[in-house]
PDB file of C-alpha atoms in Angstrom:
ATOM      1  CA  UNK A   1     -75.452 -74.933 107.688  1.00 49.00           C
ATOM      2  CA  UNK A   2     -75.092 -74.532 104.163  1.00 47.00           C
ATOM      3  CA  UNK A   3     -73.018 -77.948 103.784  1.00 47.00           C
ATOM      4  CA  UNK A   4     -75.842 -79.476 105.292  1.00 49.00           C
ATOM      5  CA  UNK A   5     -78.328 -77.808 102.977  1.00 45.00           C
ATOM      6  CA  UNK A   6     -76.730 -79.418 100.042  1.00 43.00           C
ATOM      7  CA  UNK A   7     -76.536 -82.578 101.436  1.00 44.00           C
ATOM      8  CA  UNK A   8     -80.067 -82.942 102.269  1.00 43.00           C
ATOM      9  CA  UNK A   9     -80.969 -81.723  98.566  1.00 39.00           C
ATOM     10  CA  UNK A  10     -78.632 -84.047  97.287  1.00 40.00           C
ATOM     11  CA  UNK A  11     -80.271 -86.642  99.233  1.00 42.00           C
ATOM     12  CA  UNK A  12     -83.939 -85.486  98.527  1.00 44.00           C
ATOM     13  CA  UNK A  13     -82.893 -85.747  94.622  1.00 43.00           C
ATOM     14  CA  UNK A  14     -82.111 -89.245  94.975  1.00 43.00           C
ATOM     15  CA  UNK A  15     -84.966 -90.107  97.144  1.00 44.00           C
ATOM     16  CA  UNK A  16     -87.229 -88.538  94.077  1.00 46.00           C
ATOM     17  CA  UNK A  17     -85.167 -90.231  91.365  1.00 47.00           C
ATOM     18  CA  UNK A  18     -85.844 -93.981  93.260  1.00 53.00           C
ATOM     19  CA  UNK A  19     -89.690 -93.238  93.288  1.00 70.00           C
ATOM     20  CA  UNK A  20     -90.034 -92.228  89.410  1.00 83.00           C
ATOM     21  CA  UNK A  21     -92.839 -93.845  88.371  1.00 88.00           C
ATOM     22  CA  UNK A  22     -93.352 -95.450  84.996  1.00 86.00           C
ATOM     23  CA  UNK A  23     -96.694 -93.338  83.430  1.00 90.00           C
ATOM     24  CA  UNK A  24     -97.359 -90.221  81.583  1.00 91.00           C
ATOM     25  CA  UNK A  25     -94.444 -89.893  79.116  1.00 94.00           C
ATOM     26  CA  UNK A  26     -92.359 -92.142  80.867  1.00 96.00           C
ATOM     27  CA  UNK A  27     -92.204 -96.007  79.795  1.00 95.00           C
ATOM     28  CA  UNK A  28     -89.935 -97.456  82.302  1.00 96.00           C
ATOM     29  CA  UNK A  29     -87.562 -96.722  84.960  1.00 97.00           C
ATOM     30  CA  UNK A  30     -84.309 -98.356  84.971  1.00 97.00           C
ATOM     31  CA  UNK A  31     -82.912 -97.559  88.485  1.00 97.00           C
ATOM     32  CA  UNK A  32     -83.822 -94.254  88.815  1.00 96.00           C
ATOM     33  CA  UNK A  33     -82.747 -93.767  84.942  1.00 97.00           C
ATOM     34  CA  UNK A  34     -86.434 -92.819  82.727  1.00 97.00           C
ATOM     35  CA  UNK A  35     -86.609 -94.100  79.200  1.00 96.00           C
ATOM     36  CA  UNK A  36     -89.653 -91.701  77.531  1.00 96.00           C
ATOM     37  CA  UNK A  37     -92.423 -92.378  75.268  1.00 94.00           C
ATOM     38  CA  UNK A  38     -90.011 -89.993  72.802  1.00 96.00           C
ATOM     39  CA  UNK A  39     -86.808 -92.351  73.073  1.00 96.00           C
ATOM     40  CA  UNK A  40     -89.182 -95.104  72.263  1.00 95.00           C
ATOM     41  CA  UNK A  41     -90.478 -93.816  69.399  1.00 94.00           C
ATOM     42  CA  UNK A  42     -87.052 -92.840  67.597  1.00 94.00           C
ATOM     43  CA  UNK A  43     -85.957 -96.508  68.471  1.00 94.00           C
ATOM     44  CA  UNK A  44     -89.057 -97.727  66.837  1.00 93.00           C
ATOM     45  CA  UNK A  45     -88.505 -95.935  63.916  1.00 91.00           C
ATOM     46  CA  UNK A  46     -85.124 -97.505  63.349  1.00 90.00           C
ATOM     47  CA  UNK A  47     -86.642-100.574  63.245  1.00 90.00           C
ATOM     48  CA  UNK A  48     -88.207-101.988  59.959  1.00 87.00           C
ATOM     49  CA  UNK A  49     -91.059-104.339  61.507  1.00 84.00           C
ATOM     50  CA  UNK A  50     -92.208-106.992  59.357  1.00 86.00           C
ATOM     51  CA  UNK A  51     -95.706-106.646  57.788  1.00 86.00           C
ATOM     52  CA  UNK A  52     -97.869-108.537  59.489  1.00 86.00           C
ATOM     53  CA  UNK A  53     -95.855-108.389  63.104  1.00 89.00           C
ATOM     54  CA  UNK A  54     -97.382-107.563  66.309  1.00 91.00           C
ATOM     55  CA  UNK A  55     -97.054-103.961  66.918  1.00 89.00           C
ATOM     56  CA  UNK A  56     -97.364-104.181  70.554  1.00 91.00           C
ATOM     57  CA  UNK A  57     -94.693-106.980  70.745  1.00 93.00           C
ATOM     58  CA  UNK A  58     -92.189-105.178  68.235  1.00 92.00           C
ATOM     59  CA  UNK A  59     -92.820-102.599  70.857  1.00 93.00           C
ATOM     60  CA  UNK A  60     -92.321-104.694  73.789  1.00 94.00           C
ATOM     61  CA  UNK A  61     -89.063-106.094  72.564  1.00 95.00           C
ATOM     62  CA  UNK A  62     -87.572-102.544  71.343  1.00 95.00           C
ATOM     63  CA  UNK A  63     -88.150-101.469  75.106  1.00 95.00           C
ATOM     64  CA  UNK A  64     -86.722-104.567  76.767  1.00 96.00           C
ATOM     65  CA  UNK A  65     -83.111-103.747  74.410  1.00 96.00           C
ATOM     66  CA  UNK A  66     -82.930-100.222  75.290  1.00 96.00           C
ATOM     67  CA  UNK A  67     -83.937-101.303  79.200  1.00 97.00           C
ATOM     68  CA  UNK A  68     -80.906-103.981  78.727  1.00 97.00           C
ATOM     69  CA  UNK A  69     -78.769-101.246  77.138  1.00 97.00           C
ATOM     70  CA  UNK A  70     -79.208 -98.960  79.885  1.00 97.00           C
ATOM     71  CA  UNK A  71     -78.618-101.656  82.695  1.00 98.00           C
ATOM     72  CA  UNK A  72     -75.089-102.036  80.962  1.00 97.00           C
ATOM     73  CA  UNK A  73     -74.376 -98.810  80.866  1.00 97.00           C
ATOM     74  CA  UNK A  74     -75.269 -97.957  84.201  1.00 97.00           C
ATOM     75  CA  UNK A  75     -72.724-100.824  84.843  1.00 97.00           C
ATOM     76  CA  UNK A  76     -69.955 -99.219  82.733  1.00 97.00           C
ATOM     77  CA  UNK A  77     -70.560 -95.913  84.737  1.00 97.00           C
ATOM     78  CA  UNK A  78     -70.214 -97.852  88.290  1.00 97.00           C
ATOM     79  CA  UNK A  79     -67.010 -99.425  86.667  1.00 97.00           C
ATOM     80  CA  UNK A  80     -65.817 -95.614  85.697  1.00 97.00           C
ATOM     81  CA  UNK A  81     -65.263 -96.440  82.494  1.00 97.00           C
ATOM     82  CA  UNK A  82     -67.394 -92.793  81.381  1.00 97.00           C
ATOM     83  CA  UNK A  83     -64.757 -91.486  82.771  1.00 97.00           C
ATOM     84  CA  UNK A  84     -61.807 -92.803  81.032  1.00 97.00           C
ATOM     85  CA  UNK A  85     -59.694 -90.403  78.107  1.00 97.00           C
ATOM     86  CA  UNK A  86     -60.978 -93.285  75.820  1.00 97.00           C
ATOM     87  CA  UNK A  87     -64.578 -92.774  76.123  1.00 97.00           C
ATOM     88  CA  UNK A  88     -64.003 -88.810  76.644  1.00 97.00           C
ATOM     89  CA  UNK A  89     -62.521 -89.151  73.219  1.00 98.00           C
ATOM     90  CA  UNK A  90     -65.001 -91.437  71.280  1.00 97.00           C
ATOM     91  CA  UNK A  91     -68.486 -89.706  73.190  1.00 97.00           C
ATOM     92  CA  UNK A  92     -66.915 -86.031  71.180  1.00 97.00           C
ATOM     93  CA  UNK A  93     -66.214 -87.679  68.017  1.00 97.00           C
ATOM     94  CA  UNK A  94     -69.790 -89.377  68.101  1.00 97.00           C
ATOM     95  CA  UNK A  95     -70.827 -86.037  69.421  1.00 98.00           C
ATOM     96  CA  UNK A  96     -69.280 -84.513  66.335  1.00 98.00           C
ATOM     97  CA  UNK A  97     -70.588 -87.250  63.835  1.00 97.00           C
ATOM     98  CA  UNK A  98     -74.028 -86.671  64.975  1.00 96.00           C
ATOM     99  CA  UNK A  99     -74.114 -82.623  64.858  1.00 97.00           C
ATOM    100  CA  UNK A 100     -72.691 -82.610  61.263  1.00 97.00           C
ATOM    101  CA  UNK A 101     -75.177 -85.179  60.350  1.00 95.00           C
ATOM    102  CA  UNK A 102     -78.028 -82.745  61.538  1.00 96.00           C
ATOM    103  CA  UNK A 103     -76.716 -79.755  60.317  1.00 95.00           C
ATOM    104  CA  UNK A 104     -76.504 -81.510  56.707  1.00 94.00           C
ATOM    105  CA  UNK A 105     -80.284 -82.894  57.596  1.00 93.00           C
ATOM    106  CA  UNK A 106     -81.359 -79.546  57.495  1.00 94.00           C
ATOM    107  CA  UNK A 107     -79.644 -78.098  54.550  1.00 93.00           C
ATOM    108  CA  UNK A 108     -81.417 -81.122  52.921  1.00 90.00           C
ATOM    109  CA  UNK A 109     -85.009 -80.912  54.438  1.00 91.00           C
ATOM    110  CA  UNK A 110     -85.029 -77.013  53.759  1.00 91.00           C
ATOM    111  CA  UNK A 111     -83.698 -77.097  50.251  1.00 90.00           C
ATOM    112  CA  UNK A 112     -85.678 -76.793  47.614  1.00 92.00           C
ATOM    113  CA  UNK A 113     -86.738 -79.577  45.086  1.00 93.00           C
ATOM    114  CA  UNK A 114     -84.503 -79.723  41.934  1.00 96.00           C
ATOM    115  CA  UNK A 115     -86.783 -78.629  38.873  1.00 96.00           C
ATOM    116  CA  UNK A 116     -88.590 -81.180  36.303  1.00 96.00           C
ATOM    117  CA  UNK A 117     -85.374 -79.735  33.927  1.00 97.00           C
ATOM    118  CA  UNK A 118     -82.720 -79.930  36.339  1.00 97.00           C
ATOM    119  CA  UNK A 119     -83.690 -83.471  36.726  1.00 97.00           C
ATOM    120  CA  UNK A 120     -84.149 -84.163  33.002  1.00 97.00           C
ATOM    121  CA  UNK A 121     -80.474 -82.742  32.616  1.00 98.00           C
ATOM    122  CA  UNK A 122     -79.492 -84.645  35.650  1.00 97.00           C
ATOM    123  CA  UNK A 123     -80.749 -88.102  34.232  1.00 97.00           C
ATOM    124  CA  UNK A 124     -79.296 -87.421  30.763  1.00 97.00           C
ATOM    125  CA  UNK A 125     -75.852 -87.436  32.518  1.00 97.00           C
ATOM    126  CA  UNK A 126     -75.835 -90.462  33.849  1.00 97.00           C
ATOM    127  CA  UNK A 127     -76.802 -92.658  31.281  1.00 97.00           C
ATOM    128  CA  UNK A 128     -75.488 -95.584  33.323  1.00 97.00           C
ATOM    129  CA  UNK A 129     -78.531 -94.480  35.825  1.00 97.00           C
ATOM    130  CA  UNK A 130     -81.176 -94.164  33.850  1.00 97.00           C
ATOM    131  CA  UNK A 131     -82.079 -94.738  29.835  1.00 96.00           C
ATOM    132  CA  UNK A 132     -78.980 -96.809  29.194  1.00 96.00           C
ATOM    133  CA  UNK A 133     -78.882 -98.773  32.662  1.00 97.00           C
ATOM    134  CA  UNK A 134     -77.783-102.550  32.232  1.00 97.00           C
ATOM    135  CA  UNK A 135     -76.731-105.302  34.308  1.00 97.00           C
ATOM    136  CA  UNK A 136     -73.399-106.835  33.016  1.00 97.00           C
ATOM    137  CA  UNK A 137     -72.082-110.745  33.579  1.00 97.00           C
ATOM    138  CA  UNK A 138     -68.047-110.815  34.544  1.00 97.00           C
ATOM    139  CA  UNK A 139     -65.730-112.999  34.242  1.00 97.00           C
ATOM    140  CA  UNK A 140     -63.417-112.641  37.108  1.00 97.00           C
ATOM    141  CA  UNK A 141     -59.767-113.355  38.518  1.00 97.00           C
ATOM    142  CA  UNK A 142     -58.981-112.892  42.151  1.00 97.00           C
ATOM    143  CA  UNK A 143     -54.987-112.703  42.781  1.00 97.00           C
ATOM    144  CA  UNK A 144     -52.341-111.023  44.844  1.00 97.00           C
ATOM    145  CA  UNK A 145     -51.064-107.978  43.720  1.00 96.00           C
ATOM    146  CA  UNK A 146     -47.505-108.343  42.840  1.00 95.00           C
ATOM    147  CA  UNK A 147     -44.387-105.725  42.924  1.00 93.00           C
ATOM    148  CA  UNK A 148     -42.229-107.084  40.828  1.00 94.00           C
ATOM    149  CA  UNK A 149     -42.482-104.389  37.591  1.00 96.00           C
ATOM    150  CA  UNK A 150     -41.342-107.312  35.365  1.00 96.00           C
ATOM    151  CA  UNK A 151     -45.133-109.281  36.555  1.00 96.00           C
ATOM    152  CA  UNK A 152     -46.782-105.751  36.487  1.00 96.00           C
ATOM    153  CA  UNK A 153     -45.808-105.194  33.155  1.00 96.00           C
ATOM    154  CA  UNK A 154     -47.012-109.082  32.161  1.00 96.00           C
ATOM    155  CA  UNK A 155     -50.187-108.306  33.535  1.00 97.00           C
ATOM    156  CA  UNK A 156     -50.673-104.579  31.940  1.00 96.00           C
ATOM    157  CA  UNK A 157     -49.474-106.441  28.627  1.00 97.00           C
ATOM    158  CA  UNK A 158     -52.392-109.008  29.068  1.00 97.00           C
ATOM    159  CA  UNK A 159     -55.874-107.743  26.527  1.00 96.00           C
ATOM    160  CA  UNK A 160     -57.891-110.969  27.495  1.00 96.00           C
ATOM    161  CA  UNK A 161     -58.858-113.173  30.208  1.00 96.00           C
ATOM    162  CA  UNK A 162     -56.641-115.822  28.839  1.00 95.00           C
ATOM    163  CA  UNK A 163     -53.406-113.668  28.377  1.00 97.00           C
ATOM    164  CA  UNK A 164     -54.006-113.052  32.069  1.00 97.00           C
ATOM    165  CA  UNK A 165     -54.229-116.229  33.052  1.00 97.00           C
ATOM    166  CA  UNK A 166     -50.657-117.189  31.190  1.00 97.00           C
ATOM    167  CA  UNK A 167     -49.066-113.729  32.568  1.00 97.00           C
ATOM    168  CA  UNK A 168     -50.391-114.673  36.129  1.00 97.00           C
ATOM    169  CA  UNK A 169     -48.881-118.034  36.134  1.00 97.00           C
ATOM    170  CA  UNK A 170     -45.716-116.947  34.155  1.00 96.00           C
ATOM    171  CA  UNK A 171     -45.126-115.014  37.285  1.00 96.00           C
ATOM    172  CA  UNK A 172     -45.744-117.524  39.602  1.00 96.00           C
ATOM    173  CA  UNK A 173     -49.053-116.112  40.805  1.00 97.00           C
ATOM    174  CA  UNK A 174     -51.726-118.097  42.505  1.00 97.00           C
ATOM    175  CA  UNK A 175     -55.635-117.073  41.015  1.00 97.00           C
ATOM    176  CA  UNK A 176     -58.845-117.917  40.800  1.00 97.00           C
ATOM    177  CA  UNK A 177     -61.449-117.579  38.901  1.00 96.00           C
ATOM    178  CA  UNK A 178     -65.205-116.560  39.423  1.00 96.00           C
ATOM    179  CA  UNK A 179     -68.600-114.771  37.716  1.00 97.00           C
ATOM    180  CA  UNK A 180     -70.059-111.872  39.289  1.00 97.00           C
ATOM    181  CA  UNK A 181     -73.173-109.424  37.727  1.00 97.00           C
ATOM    182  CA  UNK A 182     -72.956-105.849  38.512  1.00 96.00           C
ATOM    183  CA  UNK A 183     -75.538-103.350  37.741  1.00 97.00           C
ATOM    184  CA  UNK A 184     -74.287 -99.602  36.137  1.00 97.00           C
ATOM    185  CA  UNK A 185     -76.100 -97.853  38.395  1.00 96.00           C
ATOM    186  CA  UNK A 186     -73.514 -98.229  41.461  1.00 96.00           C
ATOM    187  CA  UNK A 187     -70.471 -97.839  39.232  1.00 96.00           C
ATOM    188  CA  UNK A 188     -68.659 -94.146  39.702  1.00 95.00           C
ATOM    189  CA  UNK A 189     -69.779 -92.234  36.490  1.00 95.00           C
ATOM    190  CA  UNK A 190     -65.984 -91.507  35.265  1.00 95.00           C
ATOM    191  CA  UNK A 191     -65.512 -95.074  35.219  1.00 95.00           C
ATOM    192  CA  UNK A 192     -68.348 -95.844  33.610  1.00 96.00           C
ATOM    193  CA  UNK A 193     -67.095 -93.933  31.090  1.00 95.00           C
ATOM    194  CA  UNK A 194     -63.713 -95.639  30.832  1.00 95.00           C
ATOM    195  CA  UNK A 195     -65.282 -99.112  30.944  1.00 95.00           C
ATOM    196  CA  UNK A 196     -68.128 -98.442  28.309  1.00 92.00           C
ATOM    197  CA  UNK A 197     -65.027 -97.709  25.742  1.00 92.00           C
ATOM    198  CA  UNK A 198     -63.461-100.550  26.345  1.00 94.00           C
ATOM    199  CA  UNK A 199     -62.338-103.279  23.292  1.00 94.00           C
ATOM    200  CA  UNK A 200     -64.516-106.834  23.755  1.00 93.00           C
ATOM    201  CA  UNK A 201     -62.818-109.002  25.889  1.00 95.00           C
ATOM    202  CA  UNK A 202     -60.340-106.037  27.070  1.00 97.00           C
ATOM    203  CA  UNK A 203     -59.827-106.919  31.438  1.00 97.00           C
ATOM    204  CA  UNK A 204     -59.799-104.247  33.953  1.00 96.00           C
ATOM    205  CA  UNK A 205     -58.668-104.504  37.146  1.00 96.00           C
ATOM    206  CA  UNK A 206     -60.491-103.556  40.261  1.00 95.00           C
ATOM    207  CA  UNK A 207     -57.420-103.005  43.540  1.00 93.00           C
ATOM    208  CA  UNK A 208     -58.938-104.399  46.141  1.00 90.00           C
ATOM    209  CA  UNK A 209     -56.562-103.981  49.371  1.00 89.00           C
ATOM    210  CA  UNK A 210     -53.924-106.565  49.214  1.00 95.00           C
ATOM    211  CA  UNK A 211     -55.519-108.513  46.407  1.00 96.00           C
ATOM    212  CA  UNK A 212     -56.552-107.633  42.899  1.00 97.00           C
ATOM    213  CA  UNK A 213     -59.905-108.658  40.556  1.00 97.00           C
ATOM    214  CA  UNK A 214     -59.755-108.758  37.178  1.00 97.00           C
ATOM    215  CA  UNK A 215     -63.110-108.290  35.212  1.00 97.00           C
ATOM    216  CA  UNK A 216     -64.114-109.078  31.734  1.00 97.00           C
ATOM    217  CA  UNK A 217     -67.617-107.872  30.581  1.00 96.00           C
ATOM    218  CA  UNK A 218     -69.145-111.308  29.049  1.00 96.00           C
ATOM    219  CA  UNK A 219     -72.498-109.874  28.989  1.00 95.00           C
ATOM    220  CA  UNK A 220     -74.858-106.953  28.495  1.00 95.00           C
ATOM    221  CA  UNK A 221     -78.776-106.633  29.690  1.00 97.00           C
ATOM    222  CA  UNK A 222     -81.043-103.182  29.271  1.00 97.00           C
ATOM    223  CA  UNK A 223     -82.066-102.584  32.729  1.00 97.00           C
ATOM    224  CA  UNK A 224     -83.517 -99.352  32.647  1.00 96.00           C
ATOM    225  CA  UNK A 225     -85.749 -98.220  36.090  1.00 97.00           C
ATOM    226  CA  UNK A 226     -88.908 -97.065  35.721  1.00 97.00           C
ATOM    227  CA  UNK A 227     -90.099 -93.674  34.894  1.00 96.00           C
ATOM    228  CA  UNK A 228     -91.506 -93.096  38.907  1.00 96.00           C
ATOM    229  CA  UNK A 229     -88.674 -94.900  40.021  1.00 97.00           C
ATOM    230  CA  UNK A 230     -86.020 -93.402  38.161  1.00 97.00           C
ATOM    231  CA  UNK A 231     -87.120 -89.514  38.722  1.00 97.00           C
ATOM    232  CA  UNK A 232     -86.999 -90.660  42.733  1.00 96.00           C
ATOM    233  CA  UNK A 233     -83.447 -91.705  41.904  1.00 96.00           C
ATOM    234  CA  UNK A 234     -82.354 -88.721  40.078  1.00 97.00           C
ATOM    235  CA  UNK A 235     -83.795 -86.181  42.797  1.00 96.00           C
ATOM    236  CA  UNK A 236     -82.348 -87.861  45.131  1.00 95.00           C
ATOM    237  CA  UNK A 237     -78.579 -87.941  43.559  1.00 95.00           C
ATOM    238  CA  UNK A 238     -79.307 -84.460  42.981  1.00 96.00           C
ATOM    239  CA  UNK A 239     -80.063 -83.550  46.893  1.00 95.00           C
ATOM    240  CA  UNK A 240     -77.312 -85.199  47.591  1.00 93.00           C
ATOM    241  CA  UNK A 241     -75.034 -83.763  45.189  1.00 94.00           C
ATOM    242  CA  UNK A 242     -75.806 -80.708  46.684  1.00 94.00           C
ATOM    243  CA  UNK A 243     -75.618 -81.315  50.296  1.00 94.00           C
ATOM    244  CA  UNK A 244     -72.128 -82.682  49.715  1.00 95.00           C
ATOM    245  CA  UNK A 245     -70.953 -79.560  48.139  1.00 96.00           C
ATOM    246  CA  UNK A 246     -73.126 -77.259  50.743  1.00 95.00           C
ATOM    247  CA  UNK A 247     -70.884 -78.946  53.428  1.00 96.00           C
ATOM    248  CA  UNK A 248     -67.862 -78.174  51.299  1.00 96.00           C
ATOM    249  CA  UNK A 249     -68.722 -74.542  50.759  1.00 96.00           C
ATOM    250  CA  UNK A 250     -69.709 -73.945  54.507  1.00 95.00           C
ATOM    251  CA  UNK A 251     -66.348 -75.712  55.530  1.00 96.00           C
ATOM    252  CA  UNK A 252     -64.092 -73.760  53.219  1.00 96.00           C
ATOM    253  CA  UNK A 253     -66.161 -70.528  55.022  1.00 97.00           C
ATOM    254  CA  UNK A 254     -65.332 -71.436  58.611  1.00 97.00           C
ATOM    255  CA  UNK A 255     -61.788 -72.703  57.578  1.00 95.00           C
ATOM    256  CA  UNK A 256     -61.137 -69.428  56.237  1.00 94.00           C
ATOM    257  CA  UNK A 257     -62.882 -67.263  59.553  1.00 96.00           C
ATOM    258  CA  UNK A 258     -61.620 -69.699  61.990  1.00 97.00           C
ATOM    259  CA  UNK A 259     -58.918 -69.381  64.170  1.00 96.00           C
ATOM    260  CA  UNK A 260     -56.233 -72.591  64.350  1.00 95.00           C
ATOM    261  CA  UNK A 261     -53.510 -72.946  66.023  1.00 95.00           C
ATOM    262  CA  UNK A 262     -51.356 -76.182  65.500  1.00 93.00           C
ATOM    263  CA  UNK A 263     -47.740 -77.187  67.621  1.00 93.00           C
ATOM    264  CA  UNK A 264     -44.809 -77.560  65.606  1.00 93.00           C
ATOM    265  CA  UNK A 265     -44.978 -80.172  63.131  1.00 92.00           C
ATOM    266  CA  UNK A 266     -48.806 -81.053  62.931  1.00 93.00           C
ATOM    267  CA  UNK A 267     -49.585 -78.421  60.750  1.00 92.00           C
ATOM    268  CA  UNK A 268     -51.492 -79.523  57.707  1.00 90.00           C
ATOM    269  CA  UNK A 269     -48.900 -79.665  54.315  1.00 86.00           C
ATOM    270  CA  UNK A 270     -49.362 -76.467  51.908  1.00 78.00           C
TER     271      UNK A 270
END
């Protein structure tokens, strides 16, 4: 009797799930499967809709892709692929990635504003942010990174352009050459540093995986931000700042409270 109970539940759930209708809350039905006026919404706010374009289309054409979206998924779940150790594995890492991107949300919607001298100080640190901003021309070479110390020492020996160019094919290395413009604000402050000292015409070389890029600063222009625009910038560095080491103080907490267990040979090196 109670076998048959839970059968016929079973079986009334399904019947209800087939005649979901789409109103109220609900947008659509895909199979049984709602999609709400709420999921819309977040999906729509991922999107960045042209001025100008149709609201109720932009709409339209959000909720066909997540009704196409779920179709396939429905389809991976018939296949049994939501069962498989690599989905398992990737839905708790995502799982994972998206808590710890809430929790630091919240540190950084509760927090308070940094103060009119805290950003002052802030924006006096990072002059390569703010009052002495610029965008700089470079002269560039693009070439493999060698091994050989006798090419690496050729190249280290090399104070211009030029003398690269002779140590790079003394060595039998392929290069070319390009411009680029970079502005200050998006280079690491400890760098900035380094680079500002730099002699005229000195190189410095950017690894970049297999390959490396030598630069030569060619040219300077003041590219300060705006007073609005630049106090935006600097709170926001700040927030940031401090979320990052927030996350780092919790983490150090739990590491410390926690208790971790690892099998021979996968423990973490002291």
């Amino acid at each position: 009797m109670h076998k048959k109970l839970i059968t016929a539940c079973l079986v009334a759930s399904v019947i209800a799930g087939c005649d979901r209708k789409a109103e109220g809350q609900t947008v659509a039905v895909v199979n049984g499967e709602e999609i709400t006026s709420a999921e819309l919404n977040a999906e729509l706010s991922q999107v960045n809709v042209p001025t100008g374009f149709d609201k109720d289309k932009a709409r339209n054409q959000v909720l066909q892709a997540m009704v196409d979206r779920r179709l396939l998924a429905q389809q991976a779940k018939t296949d049994g692929l939501d069962k498989s150790p690599e989905f398992l594995n990737k839905q708790r890492r995502a799982n994972e990635d998206l808590l710890i991107g809430m929790l630091a949300s919240r540190q950084l919607n509760t927090a308070q504003l940094p103060s009119p001298d805290a950003i002052a100080a802030f924006q006096a640190s990072r002059p390569e942010m703010f009052a002495k901003r610029e965008a700089w021309d470079l002269d560039q070479l693009f070439y493999a990174t060698p091994t050989d110390a006798a090419a690496l020492k050729r190249i280290a020996d090399a104070h211009s352009l030029d003398a690269l160019t002779a140590a790079l094919s003394q060595s039998g290395i392929a290069f070319n050459r390009g411009k680029n413009k970079i502005n200050t604000a998006i280079v690491p402050h400890d760098l900035y540093i380094k680079l500002s000292a730099l002699p005229t015409g000195e190189p410095f070389i950017v690894p970049a995986g297999p390959r490396s890029v030598a630069n030569v600063i060619t040219g300077r222009q003041p590219a300060p931000p705006p007073p609005d625009e630049a106090k935006a910038q600097a709170v926001a560095a700040i927030r940031q700042g401090d979320g990052q080491k927030f996350m780092e103080t919790r983490l150090k907490s739990l590491r410390g409270s926690a208790k971790i267990e690892y099998k021979d040979g996968f423990a973490p090196k002291k």
